Each structure stands twice: as structure tokens, then as C-alpha cells.
Coordinates of N, CA and C and ligand atoms in Angstrom, one line a residue:
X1 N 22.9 -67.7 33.7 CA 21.5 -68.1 33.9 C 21.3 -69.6 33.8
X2 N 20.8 -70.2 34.9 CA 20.6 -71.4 34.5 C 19.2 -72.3 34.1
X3 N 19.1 -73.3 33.9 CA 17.9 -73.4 33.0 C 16.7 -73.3 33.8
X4 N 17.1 -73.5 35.4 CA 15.8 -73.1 36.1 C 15.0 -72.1 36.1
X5 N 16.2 -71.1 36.0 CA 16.3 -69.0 36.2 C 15.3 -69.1 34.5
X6 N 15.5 -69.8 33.3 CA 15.3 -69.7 31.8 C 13.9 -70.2 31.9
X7 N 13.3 -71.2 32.8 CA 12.1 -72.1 32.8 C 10.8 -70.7 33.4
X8 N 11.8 -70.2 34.8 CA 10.9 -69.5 35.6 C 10.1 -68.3 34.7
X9 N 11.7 -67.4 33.3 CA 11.4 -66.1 32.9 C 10.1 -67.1 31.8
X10 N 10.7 -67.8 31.1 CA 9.8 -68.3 29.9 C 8.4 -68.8 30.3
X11 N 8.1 -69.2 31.1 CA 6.8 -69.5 32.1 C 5.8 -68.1 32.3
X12 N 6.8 -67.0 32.9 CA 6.1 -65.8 33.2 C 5.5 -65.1 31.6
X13 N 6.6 -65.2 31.0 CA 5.9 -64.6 29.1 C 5.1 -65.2 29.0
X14 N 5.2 -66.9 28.8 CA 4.3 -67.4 28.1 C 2.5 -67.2 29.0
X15 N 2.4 -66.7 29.9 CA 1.8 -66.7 31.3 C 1.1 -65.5 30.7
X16 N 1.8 -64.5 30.5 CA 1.6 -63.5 29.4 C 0.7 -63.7 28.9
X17 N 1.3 -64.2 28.2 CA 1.0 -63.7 26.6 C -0.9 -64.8 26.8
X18 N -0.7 -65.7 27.2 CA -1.9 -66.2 27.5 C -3.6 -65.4 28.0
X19 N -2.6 -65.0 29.2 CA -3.5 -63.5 29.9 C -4.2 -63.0 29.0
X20 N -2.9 -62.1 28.0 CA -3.7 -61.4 27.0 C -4.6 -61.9 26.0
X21 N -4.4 -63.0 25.5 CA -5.7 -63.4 24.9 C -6.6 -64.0 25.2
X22 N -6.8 -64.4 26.7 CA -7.6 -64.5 27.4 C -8.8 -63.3 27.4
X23 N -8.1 -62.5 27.7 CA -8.8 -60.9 28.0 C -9.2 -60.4 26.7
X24 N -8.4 -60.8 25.9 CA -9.1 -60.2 24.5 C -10.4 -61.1 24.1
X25 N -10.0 -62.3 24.0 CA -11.7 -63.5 23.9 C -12.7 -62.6 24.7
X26 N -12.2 -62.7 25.6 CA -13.5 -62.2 26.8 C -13.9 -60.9 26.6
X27 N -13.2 -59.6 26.6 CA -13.8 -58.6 25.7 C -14.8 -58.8 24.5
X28 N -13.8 -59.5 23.7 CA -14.7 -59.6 22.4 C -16.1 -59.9 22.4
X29 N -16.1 -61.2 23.4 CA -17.4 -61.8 23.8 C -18.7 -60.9 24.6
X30 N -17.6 -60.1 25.6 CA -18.6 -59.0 26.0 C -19.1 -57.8 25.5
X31 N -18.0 -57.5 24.6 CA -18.5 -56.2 23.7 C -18.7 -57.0 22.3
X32 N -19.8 -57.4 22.1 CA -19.9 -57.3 20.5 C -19.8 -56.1 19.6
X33 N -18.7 -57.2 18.7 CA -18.7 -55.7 17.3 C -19.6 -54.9 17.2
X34 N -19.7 -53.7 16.7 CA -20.7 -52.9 15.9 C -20.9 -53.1 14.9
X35 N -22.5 -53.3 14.6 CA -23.2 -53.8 13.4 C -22.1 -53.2 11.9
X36 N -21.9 -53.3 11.3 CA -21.2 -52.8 9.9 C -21.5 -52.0 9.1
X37 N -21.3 -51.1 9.1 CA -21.8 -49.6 8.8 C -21.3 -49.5 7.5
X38 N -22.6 -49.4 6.7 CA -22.6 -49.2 5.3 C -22.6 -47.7 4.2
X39 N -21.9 -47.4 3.8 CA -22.0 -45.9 2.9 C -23.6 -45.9 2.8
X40 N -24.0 -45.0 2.3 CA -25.0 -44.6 1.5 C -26.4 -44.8 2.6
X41 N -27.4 -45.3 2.4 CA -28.6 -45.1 2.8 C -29.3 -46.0 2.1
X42 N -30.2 -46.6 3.0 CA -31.3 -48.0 2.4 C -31.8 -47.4 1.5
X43 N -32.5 -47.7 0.5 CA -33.3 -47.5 -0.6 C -35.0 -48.3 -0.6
X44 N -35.8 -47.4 -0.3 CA -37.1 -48.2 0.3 C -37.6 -49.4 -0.8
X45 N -37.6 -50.3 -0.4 CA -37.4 -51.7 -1.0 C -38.9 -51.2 -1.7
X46 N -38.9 -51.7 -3.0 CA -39.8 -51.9 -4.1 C -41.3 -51.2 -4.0
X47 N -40.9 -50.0 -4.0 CA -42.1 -48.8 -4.1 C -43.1 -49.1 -4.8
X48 N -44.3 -48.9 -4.3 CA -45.0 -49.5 -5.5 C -45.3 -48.7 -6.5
X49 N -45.5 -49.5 -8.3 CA -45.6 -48.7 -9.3 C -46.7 -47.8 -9.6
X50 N -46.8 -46.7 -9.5 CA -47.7 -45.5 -9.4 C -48.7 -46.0 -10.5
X51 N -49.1 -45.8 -11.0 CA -50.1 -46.1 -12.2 C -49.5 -44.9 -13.4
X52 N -49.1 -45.4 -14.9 CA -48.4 -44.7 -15.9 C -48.8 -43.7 -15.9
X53 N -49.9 -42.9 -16.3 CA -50.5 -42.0 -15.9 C -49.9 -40.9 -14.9
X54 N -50.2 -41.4 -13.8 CA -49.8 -40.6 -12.6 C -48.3 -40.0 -12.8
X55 N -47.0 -40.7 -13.1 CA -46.0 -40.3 -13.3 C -45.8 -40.1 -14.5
X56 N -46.5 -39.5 -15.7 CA -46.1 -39.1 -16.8 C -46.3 -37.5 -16.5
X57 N -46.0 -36.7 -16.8 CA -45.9 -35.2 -17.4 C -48.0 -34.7 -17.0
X58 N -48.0 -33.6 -16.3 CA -49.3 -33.1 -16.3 C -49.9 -31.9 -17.3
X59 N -49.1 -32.9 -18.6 CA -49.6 -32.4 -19.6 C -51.1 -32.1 -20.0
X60 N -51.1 -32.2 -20.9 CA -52.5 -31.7 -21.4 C -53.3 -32.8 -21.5
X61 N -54.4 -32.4 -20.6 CA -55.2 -33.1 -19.8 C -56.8 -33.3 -20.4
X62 N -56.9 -32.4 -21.6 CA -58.1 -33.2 -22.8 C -57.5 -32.3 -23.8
X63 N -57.6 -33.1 -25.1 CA -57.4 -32.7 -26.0 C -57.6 -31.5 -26.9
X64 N -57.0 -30.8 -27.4 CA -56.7 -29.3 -27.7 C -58.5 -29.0 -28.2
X65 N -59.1 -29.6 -29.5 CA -60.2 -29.3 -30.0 C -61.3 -29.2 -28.7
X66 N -60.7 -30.3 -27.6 CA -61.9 -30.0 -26.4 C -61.7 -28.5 -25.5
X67 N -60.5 -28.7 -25.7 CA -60.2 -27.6 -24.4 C -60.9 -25.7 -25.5
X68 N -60.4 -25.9 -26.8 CA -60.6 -25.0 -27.5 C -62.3 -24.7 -27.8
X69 N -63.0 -25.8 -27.8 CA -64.4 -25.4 -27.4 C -65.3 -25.0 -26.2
X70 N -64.1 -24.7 -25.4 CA -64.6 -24.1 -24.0 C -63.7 -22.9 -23.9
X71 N -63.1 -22.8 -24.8 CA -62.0 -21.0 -24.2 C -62.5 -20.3 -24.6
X72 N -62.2 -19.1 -23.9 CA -62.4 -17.7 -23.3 C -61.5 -17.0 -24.0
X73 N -62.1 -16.4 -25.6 CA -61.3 -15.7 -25.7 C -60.9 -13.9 -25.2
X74 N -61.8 -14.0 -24.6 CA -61.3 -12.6 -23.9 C -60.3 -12.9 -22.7
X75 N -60.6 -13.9 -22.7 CA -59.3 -14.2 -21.3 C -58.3 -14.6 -21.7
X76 N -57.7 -14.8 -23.0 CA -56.9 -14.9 -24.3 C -56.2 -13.7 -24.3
X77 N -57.1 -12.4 -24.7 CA -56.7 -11.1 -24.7 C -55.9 -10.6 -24.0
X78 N -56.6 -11.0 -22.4 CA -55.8 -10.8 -21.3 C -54.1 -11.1 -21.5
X79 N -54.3 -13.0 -21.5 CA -52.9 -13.3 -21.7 C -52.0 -13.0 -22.4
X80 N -52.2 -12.6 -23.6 CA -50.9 -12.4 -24.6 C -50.7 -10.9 -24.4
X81 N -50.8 -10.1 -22.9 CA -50.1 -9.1 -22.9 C -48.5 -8.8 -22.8
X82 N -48.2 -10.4 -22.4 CA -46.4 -10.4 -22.5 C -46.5 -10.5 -23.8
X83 N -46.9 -10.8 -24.7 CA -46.7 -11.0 -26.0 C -46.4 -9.8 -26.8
X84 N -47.3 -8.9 -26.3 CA -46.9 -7.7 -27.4 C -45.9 -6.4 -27.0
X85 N -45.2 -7.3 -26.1 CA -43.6 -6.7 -25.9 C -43.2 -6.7 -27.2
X86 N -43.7 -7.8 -28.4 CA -42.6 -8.2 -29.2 C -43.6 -8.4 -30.5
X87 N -44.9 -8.4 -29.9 CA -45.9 -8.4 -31.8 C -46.9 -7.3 -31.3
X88 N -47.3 -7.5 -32.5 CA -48.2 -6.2 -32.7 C -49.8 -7.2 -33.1
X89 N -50.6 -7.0 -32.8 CA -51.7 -7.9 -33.1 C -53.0 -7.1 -33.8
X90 N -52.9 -6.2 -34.2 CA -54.1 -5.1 -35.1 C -53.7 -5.2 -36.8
X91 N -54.4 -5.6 -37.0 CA -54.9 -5.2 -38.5 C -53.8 -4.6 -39.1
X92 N -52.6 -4.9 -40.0 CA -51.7 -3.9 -40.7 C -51.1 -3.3 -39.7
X93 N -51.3 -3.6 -38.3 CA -49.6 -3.5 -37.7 C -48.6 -4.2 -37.9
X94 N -47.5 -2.9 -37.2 CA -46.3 -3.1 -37.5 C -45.5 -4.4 -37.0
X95 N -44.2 -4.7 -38.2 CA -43.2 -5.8 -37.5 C -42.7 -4.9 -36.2
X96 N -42.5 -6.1 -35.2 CA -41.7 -5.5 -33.9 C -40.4 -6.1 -34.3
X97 N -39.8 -6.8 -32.8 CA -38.8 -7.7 -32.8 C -39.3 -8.8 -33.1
X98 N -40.9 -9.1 -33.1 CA -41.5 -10.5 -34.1 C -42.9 -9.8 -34.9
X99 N -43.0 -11.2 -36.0 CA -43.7 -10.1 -36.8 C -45.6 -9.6 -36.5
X100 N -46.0 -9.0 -36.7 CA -47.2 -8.7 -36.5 C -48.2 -9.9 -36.6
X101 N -49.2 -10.2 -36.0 CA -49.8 -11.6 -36.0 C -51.4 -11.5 -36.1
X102 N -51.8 -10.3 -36.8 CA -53.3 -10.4 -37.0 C -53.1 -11.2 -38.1
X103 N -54.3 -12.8 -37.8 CA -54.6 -13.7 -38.8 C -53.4 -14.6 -39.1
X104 N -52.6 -15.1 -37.9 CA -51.5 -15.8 -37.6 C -52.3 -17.0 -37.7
X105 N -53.0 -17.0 -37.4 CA -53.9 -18.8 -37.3 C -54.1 -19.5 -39.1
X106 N -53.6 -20.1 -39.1 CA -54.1 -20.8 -40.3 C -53.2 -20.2 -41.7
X107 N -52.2 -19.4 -41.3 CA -51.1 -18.6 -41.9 C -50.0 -19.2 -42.8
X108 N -49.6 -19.5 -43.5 CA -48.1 -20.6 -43.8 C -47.0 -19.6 -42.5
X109 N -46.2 -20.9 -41.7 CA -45.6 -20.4 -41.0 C -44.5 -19.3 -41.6
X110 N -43.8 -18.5 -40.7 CA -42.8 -17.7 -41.8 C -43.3 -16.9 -42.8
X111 N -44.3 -16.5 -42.5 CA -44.8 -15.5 -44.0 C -44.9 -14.3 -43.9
X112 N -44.8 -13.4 -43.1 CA -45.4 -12.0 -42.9 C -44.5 -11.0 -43.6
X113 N -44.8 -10.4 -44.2 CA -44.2 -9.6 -45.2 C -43.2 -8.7 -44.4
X114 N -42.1 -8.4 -44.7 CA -41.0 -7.6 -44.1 C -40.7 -8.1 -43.1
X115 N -40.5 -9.4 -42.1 CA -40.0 -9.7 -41.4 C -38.8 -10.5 -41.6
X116 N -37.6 -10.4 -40.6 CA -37.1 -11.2 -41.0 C -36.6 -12.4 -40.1
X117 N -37.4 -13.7 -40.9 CA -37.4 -14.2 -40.0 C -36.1 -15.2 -39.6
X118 N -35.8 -16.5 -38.7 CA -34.6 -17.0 -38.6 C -34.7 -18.3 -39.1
X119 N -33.5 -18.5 -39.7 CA -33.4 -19.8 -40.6 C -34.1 -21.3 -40.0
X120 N -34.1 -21.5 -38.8 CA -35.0 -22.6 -38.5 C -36.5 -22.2 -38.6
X121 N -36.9 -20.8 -38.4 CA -38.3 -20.7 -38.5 C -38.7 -21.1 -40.2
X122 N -38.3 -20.8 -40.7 CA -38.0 -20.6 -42.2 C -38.1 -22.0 -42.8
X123 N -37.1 -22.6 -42.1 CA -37.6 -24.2 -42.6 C -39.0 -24.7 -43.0
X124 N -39.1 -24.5 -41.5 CA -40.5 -25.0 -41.4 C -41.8 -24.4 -42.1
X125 N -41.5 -22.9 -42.6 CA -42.1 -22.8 -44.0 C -42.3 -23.1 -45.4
X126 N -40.8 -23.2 -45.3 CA -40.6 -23.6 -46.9 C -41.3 -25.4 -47.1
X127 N -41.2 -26.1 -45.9 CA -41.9 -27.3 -45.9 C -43.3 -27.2 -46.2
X128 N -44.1 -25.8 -46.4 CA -45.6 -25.7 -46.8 C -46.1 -25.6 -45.3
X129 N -45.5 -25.5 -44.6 CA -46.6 -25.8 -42.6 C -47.6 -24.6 -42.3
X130 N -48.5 -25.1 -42.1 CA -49.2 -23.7 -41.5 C -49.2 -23.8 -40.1
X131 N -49.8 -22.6 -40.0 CA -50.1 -21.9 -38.1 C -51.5 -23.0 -37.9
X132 N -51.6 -24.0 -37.7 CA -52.9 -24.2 -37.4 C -52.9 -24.1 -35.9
X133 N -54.0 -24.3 -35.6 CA -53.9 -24.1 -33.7 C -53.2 -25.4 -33.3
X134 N -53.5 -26.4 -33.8 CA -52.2 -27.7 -33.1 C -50.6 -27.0 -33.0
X135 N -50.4 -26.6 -34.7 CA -49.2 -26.0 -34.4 C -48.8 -24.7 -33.5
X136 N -49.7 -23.8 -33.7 CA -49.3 -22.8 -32.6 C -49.5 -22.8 -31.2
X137 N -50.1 -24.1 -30.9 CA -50.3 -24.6 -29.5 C -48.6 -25.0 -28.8
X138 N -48.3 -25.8 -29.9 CA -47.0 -26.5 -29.5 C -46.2 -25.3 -29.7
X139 N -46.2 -24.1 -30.5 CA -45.0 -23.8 -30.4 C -45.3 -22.1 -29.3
X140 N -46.5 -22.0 -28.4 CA -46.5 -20.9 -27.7 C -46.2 -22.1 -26.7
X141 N -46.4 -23.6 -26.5 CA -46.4 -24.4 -25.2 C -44.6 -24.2 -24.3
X142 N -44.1 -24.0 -26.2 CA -42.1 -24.2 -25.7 C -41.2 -23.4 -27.1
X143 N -41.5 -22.3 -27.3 CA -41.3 -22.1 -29.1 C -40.1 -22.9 -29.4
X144 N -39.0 -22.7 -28.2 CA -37.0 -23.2 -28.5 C -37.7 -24.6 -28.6
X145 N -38.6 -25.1 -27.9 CA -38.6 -26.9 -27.5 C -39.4 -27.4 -29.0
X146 N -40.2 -26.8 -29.3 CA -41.3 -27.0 -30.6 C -40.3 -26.7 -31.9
X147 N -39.2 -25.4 -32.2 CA -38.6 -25.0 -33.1 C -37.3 -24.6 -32.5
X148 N -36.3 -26.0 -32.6 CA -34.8 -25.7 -31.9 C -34.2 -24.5 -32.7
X149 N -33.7 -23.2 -32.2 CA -33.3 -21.8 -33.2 C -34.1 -21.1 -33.4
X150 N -35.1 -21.1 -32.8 CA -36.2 -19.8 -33.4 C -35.7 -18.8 -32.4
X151 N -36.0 -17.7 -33.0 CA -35.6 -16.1 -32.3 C -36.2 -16.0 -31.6
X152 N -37.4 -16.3 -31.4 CA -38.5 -16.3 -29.9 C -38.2 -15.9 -28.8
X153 N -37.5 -15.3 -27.9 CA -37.4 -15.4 -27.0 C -38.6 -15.3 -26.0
X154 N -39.3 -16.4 -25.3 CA -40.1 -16.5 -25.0 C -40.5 -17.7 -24.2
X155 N -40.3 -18.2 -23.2 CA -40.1 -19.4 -22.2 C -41.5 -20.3 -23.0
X156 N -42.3 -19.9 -22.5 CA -43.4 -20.5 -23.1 C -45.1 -20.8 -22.1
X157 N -45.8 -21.0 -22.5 CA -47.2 -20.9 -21.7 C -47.3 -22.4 -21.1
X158 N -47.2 -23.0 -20.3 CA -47.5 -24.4 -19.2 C -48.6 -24.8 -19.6
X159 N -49.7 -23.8 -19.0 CA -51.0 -24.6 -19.3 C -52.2 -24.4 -20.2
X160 N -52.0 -25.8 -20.4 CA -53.3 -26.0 -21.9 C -54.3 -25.5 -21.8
X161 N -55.0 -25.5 -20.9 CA -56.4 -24.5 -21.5 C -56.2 -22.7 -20.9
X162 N -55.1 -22.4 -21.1 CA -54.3 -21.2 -21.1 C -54.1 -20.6 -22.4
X163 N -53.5 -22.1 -22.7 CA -53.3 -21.4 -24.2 C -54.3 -21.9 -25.3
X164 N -54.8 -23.0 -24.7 CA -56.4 -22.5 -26.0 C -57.4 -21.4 -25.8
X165 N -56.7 -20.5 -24.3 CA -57.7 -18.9 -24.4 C -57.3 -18.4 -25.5
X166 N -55.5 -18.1 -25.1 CA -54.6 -17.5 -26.4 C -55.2 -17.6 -27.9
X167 N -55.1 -19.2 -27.9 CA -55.8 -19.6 -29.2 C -57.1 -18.9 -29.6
X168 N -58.0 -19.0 -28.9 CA -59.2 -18.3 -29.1 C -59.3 -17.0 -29.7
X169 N -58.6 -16.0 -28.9 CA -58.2 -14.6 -29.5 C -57.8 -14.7 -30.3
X170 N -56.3 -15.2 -30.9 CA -55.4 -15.2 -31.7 C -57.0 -15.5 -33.2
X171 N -57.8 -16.1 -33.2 CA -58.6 -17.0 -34.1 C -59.6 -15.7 -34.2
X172 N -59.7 -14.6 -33.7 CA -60.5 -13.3 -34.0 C -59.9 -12.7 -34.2
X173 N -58.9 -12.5 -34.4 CA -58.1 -11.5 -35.1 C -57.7 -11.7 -37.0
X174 N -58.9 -11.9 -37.4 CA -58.9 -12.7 -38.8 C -60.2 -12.0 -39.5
X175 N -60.7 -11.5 -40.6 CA -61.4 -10.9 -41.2 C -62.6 -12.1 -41.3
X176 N -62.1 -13.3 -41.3 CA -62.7 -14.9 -41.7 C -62.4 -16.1 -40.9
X177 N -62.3 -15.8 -39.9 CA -61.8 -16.6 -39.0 C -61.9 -17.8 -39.2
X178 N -61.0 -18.8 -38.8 CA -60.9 -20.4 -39.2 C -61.6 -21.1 -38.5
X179 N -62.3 -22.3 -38.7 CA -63.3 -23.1 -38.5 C -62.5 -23.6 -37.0
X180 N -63.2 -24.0 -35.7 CA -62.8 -24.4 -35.2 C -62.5 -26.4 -35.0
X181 N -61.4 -27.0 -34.9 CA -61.2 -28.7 -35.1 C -62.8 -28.8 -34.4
X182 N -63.2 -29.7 -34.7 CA -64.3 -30.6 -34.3 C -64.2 -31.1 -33.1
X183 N -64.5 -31.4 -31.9 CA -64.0 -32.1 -30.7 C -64.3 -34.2 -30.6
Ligands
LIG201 C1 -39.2 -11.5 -26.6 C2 -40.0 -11.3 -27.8 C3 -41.1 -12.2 -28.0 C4 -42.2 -12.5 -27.2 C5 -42.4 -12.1 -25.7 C6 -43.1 -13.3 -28.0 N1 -42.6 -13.5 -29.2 FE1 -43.5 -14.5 -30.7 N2 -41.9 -14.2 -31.9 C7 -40.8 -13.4 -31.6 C8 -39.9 -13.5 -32.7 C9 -38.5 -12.8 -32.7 C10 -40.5 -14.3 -33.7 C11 -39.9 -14.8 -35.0 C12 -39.3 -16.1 -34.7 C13 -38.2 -16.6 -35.7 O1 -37.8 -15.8 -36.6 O2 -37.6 -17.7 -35.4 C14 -41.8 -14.7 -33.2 C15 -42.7 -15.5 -33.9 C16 -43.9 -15.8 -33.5 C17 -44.9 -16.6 -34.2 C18 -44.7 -17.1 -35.6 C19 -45.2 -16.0 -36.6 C20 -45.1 -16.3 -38.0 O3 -45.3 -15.4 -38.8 O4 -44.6 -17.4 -38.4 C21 -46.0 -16.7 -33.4 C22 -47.3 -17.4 -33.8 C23 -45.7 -16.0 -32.2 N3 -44.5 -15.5 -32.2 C24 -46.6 -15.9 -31.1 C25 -46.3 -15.4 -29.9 C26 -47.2 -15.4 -28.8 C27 -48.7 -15.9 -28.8 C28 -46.6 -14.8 -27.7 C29 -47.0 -14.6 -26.3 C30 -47.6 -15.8 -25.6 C31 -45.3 -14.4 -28.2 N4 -45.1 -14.8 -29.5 C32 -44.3 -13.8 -27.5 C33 -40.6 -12.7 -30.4 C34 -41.4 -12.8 -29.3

């Protein structure tokens, strides 16, 4: 081969090789990339803050002594019919699977004679606590959430002026019924 035959081949590569990045520039230039595609999903830029209130819990919406001076205790009655799957609510009725609860309101918690009750309920008697309606509010609201280990099985009542009907009945079932909180 001589260097002319070596000039002609190296001319046609390098000729090449040129071509091709020619054509590559020029692609590139005509097809722009695709935008860069990110995992996940935008996150709507800075929501505005609800007012505290609005995103807190639609909890109890006036205060127990208010709600208790407007309940219905016959609509009380009504409610605690899941209840006496498991109590008995008459005068010198019997323990069930929980203990009998005529005059549960205002009671030392854990007290009812012949029951027996479970060591976390128990605590909270030996502390001196009574049944007052604050307390038995919170603990028909969530009994496990109010008393972590009580034998309760019993999910619990959601809404507040639900259970200050409860309350209401549960507060006639008493020879002397308890004064009701002041509003
Ligand atoms: C599945 C059975 C069951 C149901 C349903 C149930 N309870 Fe109970 N309850 C119990 C048991 C068991 C205890 C004893 C708890 C312990 O020893 O920890 C108890 C305890 C109580 C106590 C405490 C009594 C005391 O002497 O200290 C109150 C008050 C009470 N229940 C109210 C209610 C009300 C009101 C309802 C209905 C809204 C209800 N319970 C539904 C089983 C039940």
C-alpha cells in the first residue's frame, strides 16, 4: 500500500467518523431531550394552614356539664342496650361478665361486691377514684384507651352527647341520684 492508497483509506474514516457526529449534533438539536423524569409526584406547594381547630380530632364539641344538661335520658336507655350483654343495671342485680351498675355514677371505681375485677381496673381504685360522670365519660368514650388492661371488652361510644344520654340514665339508676356538674 502506498501512502497515497493510506491518505485515500484514512480520509474516507476520518470522513466518517465526522458524518457521524455531524448527524448526531443535528439530531440532538432536533429532537430535544425529554424533560427528566422524576420518581414520586409534586407535592402541592404550601397548602394553606387549616385553622387549629379544624384539623384537631371532632372531639367533644361543648363541654360534658353542657352537653349533660341537655340529655335525654331515656335515649340513654335506649343506648346502653349493647351494654347489658355484659351488666345488669336493676337494683341488686346480678354480676355478669361485668359487674352490675345500678348507682355506678359517683361509685369508688372497682367496688361492686363479688366482682372480680382486673388488676388495672383495680388500681385505679385503690387510688380512691370515683365513677364521676367526667370519669365514666372517658372511660365508655375508649374503656382499653381511658384504662390500658381493663377487661372491658367494649370498643367504645364516639359521640359526646351520646354518651351524656348514657350518662343521664346511668345517674337514675341511684336511690339519690348525684347532683348534676354546674354548666
Ligand atoms: C363485652 C362485655 C362488656 C360490654 C359490652 C360492656 N362492658 Fe362495661 N365492663 C365489662 C367488664 C368485664 C368490666 C370490668 C372491667 C375490669 O375489670 O377491668 C366492665 C366495667 C364497667 C364499668 C366499671 C364498673 C365498676 O364497678 O368499676 C362501667 C362503668 C361500665 N363497665 C360501663 C359500661 C357501659 C356503659 C357499657 C355500654 C356502653 C358497657 N360497660 C359495655 C364488660 C363489658
Amino acid at each position: 500500500m502506498d501512502s497515497f492508497e493510506f491518505n485515500k483509506i484514512a480520509g474516507a474514516v476520518l470522513g466518517t467518523l465526522l458524518f457521524i457526529m455531524a448527524t448526531g449534533l443535528l439530531a440532538e438539536a432536533i429532537f430535544a431531550p425529554p424533560a427528566q423524569v422524576v420518581a414520586g409526584y409534586a407535592l402541592p406547594a404550601g397548602e394553606p394552614e387549616k385553622g387549629g381547630s379544624a384539623a384537631a380530632p371532632a372531639a367533644q364539641s361543648e363541654p360534658l356539664p353542657v352537653l349533660l344538661a341537655k340529655a335525654d335520658a331515656k335515649k340513654g336507655e335506649g343506648l346502653i342496650k349493647p351494654c347489658t350483654a355484659c351488666h345488669s343495671f336493676e337494683k341488686g342485680g346480678p354480676n355478669k361478665v361485668g359487674p352490675n351498675l345500678y348507682g355506678v355514677v359517683d361509685r369508688p371505681i372497682a367496688s361492686h361486691e363479688g366482682f372480680n375485677y382486673s388488676a388495672a381496673i383495680k388500681e385505679h381504685g385503690a387510688k380512691g377514684e370515683k365513677w364521676t360522670f367526667e370519669n365514666l365519660d372517658h372511660f365508655i368514650a375508649g374503656p382499653k384507651a381511658y384504662i390500658p388492661g381493663t377487661a372491658m371488652g367494649y370498643a367504645g361510644l364516639k359521640e359526646a352527647d351520646r354518651r351524656a344520654d348514657v350518662l343521664a340514665y346511668l345517674r337514675t339508676l341511684s336511690d339519690n341520684p348525684a347532683p348534676l356538674p354546674t354548666p
